[in-house]
mmCIF file of C-alpha atoms in Angstrom:
data_model
loop_
_atom_site.group_PDB
_atom_site.id
_atom_site.type_symbol
_atom_site.label_atom_id
_atom_site.label_comp_id
_atom_site.label_asym_id
_atom_site.label_seq_id
_atom_site.Cartn_x
_atom_site.Cartn_y
_atom_site.Cartn_z
ATOM 1 C CA MET A 1 8.915 8.764 -17.664
ATOM 2 C CA ASN A 2 11.650 6.212 -16.996
ATOM 3 C CA GLU A 3 11.472 3.011 -14.908
ATOM 4 C CA GLN A 4 13.193 4.695 -11.975
ATOM 5 C CA ASP A 5 10.341 7.204 -11.731
ATOM 6 C CA ASN A 6 7.772 4.359 -11.670
ATOM 7 C CA ASN A 7 9.407 2.870 -8.553
ATOM 8 C CA LYS A 8 9.225 6.101 -6.574
ATOM 9 C CA PRO A 9 6.282 6.303 -4.167
ATOM 10 C CA GLN A 10 3.680 8.888 -5.056
ATOM 11 C CA PRO A 11 2.737 11.498 -2.434
ATOM 12 C CA GLY A 12 0.788 9.814 0.371
ATOM 13 C CA GLN A 13 2.112 6.345 -0.549
ATOM 14 C CA PHE A 14 4.968 4.281 0.811
ATOM 15 C CA GLN A 15 6.872 1.183 -0.207
ATOM 16 C CA ILE A 16 6.723 -2.100 1.699
ATOM 17 C CA GLU A 17 9.714 -4.415 1.794
ATOM 18 C CA LEU A 18 9.094 -8.151 2.097
ATOM 19 C CA THR A 19 12.332 -10.003 2.763
ATOM 20 C CA ASN A 20 12.745 -13.612 1.608
ATOM 21 C CA ASP A 21 12.755 -15.080 5.136
ATOM 22 C CA VAL A 22 9.545 -13.251 6.097
ATOM 23 C CA ALA A 23 7.926 -14.095 2.738
ATOM 24 C CA GLN A 24 8.164 -17.798 3.640
ATOM 25 C CA GLY A 25 5.622 -17.184 6.400
ATOM 26 C CA SER A 26 5.103 -19.142 9.568
ATOM 27 C CA TYR A 27 2.283 -21.674 9.926
ATOM 28 C CA ALA A 28 -0.041 -21.150 12.888
ATOM 29 C CA ASN A 29 -3.283 -22.966 13.691
ATOM 30 C CA PHE A 30 -4.036 -21.303 17.027
ATOM 31 C CA ALA A 31 -4.249 -17.654 18.103
ATOM 32 C CA ILE A 32 -4.380 -16.061 21.523
ATOM 33 C CA ILE A 33 -5.577 -12.468 21.749
ATOM 34 C CA THR A 34 -5.112 -10.306 24.832
ATOM 35 C CA HIS A 35 -5.390 -6.578 25.343
ATOM 36 C CA SER A 36 -4.721 -3.677 27.666
ATOM 37 C CA SER A 37 -6.084 -0.160 27.499
ATOM 38 C CA SER A 38 -3.417 0.755 24.947
ATOM 39 C CA ASP A 39 -2.548 -2.415 22.990
ATOM 40 C CA PHE A 40 -3.881 -5.625 21.481
ATOM 41 C CA VAL A 41 -1.458 -8.560 21.511
ATOM 42 C CA LEU A 42 -1.947 -11.355 18.975
ATOM 43 C CA ASP A 43 0.094 -14.495 19.592
ATOM 44 C CA PHE A 44 0.065 -17.019 16.748
ATOM 45 C CA ALA A 45 0.954 -20.548 17.806
ATOM 46 C CA ARG A 46 1.309 -23.987 16.315
ATOM 47 C CA VAL A 47 -0.503 -26.871 18.014
ATOM 48 C CA LEU A 48 0.662 -30.311 16.894
ATOM 49 C CA PRO A 49 -0.879 -33.703 17.689
ATOM 50 C CA GLY A 50 0.942 -35.519 20.474
ATOM 51 C CA VAL A 51 2.864 -32.400 21.526
ATOM 52 C CA PRO A 52 1.666 -31.159 24.924
ATOM 53 C CA LYS A 53 2.902 -27.585 24.504
ATOM 54 C CA ALA A 54 1.877 -25.122 21.789
ATOM 55 C CA GLN A 55 4.767 -23.010 20.548
ATOM 56 C CA VAL A 56 4.162 -19.321 19.806
ATOM 57 C CA LYS A 57 5.624 -18.621 16.378
ATOM 58 C CA SER A 58 4.807 -14.936 16.055
ATOM 59 C CA ARG A 59 3.576 -12.052 18.191
ATOM 60 C CA VAL A 60 1.981 -8.924 16.746
ATOM 61 C CA ILE A 61 1.227 -5.910 18.945
ATOM 62 C CA LEU A 62 -1.337 -3.422 17.649
ATOM 63 C CA ALA A 63 -2.837 -0.143 18.788
ATOM 64 C CA PRO A 64 -6.616 -0.491 19.331
ATOM 65 C CA GLU A 65 -7.339 1.510 16.156
ATOM 66 C CA HIS A 66 -5.149 -0.807 14.083
ATOM 67 C CA ALA A 67 -6.749 -3.876 15.688
ATOM 68 C CA LYS A 68 -10.149 -2.599 14.582
ATOM 69 C CA ARG A 69 -8.824 -1.907 11.070
ATOM 70 C CA LEU A 70 -7.474 -5.481 10.998
ATOM 71 C CA LEU A 71 -10.888 -6.815 12.065
ATOM 72 C CA MET A 72 -12.601 -4.872 9.271
ATOM 73 C CA ALA A 73 -10.019 -5.959 6.671
ATOM 74 C CA LEU A 74 -10.384 -9.623 7.703
ATOM 75 C CA GLN A 75 -14.175 -9.341 7.566
ATOM 76 C CA GLU A 76 -14.044 -7.814 4.096
ATOM 77 C CA ASN A 77 -11.642 -10.483 2.836
ATOM 78 C CA ILE A 78 -13.671 -13.342 4.334
ATOM 79 C CA VAL A 79 -16.775 -12.007 2.581
ATOM 80 C CA ARG A 80 -14.857 -11.895 -0.725
ATOM 81 C CA TYR A 81 -13.405 -15.377 -0.157
ATOM 82 C CA GLU A 82 -16.811 -16.900 0.631
ATOM 83 C CA ARG A 83 -18.379 -15.176 -2.353
ATOM 84 C CA GLU A 84 -15.788 -16.812 -4.613
ATOM 85 C CA TYR A 85 -15.206 -20.194 -2.922
ATOM 86 C CA GLY A 86 -18.245 -20.798 -0.711
ATOM 87 C CA ALA A 87 -18.843 -20.640 3.028
ATOM 88 C CA ILE A 88 -15.975 -21.431 5.348
ATOM 89 C CA LYS A 89 -17.200 -24.185 7.633
ATOM 90 C CA ILE A 90 -15.937 -24.545 11.188
ATOM 91 C CA PRO A 91 -16.615 -28.086 12.445
ATOM 92 C CA ASN A 92 -18.619 -28.537 15.658
ATOM 93 C CA GLN A 93 -19.422 -24.855 16.075
ATOM 94 C CA GLU A 94 -22.903 -23.421 16.404
ATOM 95 C CA PRO A 95 -23.667 -20.351 14.288
ATOM 96 C CA ARG A 96 -23.153 -17.053 16.136
ATOM 97 C CA THR A 97 -22.495 -13.413 15.524
ATOM 98 C CA ILE A 98 -19.541 -11.310 16.531
ATOM 99 C CA ALA A 99 -20.657 -9.478 19.657
ATOM 100 C CA PRO A 100 -18.926 -7.816 22.587
ATOM 101 C CA PHE A 101 -20.614 -10.216 25.001
ATOM 102 C CA ASN A 102 -22.235 -13.643 25.024
ATOM 103 C CA VAL A 103 -26.029 -13.519 24.967
ATOM 104 C CA GLN A 104 -27.737 -16.853 25.607
ATOM 105 C CA LYS A 105 -30.847 -17.741 23.629
ATOM 106 C CA GLY A 106 -33.896 -16.274 25.281
ATOM 107 C CA GLU A 107 -31.952 -13.504 27.068
ATOM 108 C CA ALA A 108 -32.260 -9.865 26.192
#
């Protein structure tokens, strides 16, 4: 088998191209998530001290199924990260679970 054969995708696989400009990434420290019945929209923004307006740097639009796959992939990777490096701490935030609604203590 030659090197050219190794670069060909196998059945059921595909290649992903990462261009140099995209590989540099874009820093974001704020995300806004909205949705409709057919799409989830994730806006990634950069909030800087002393700047009154956050600038959206990237927008990703996902089908609901892909949004759920993203949620599961993030959850899995956070678990792996915390197993290796320790718990990720979010300052000034009370512990909570991911739930579809807010349930106050003492409510059922």
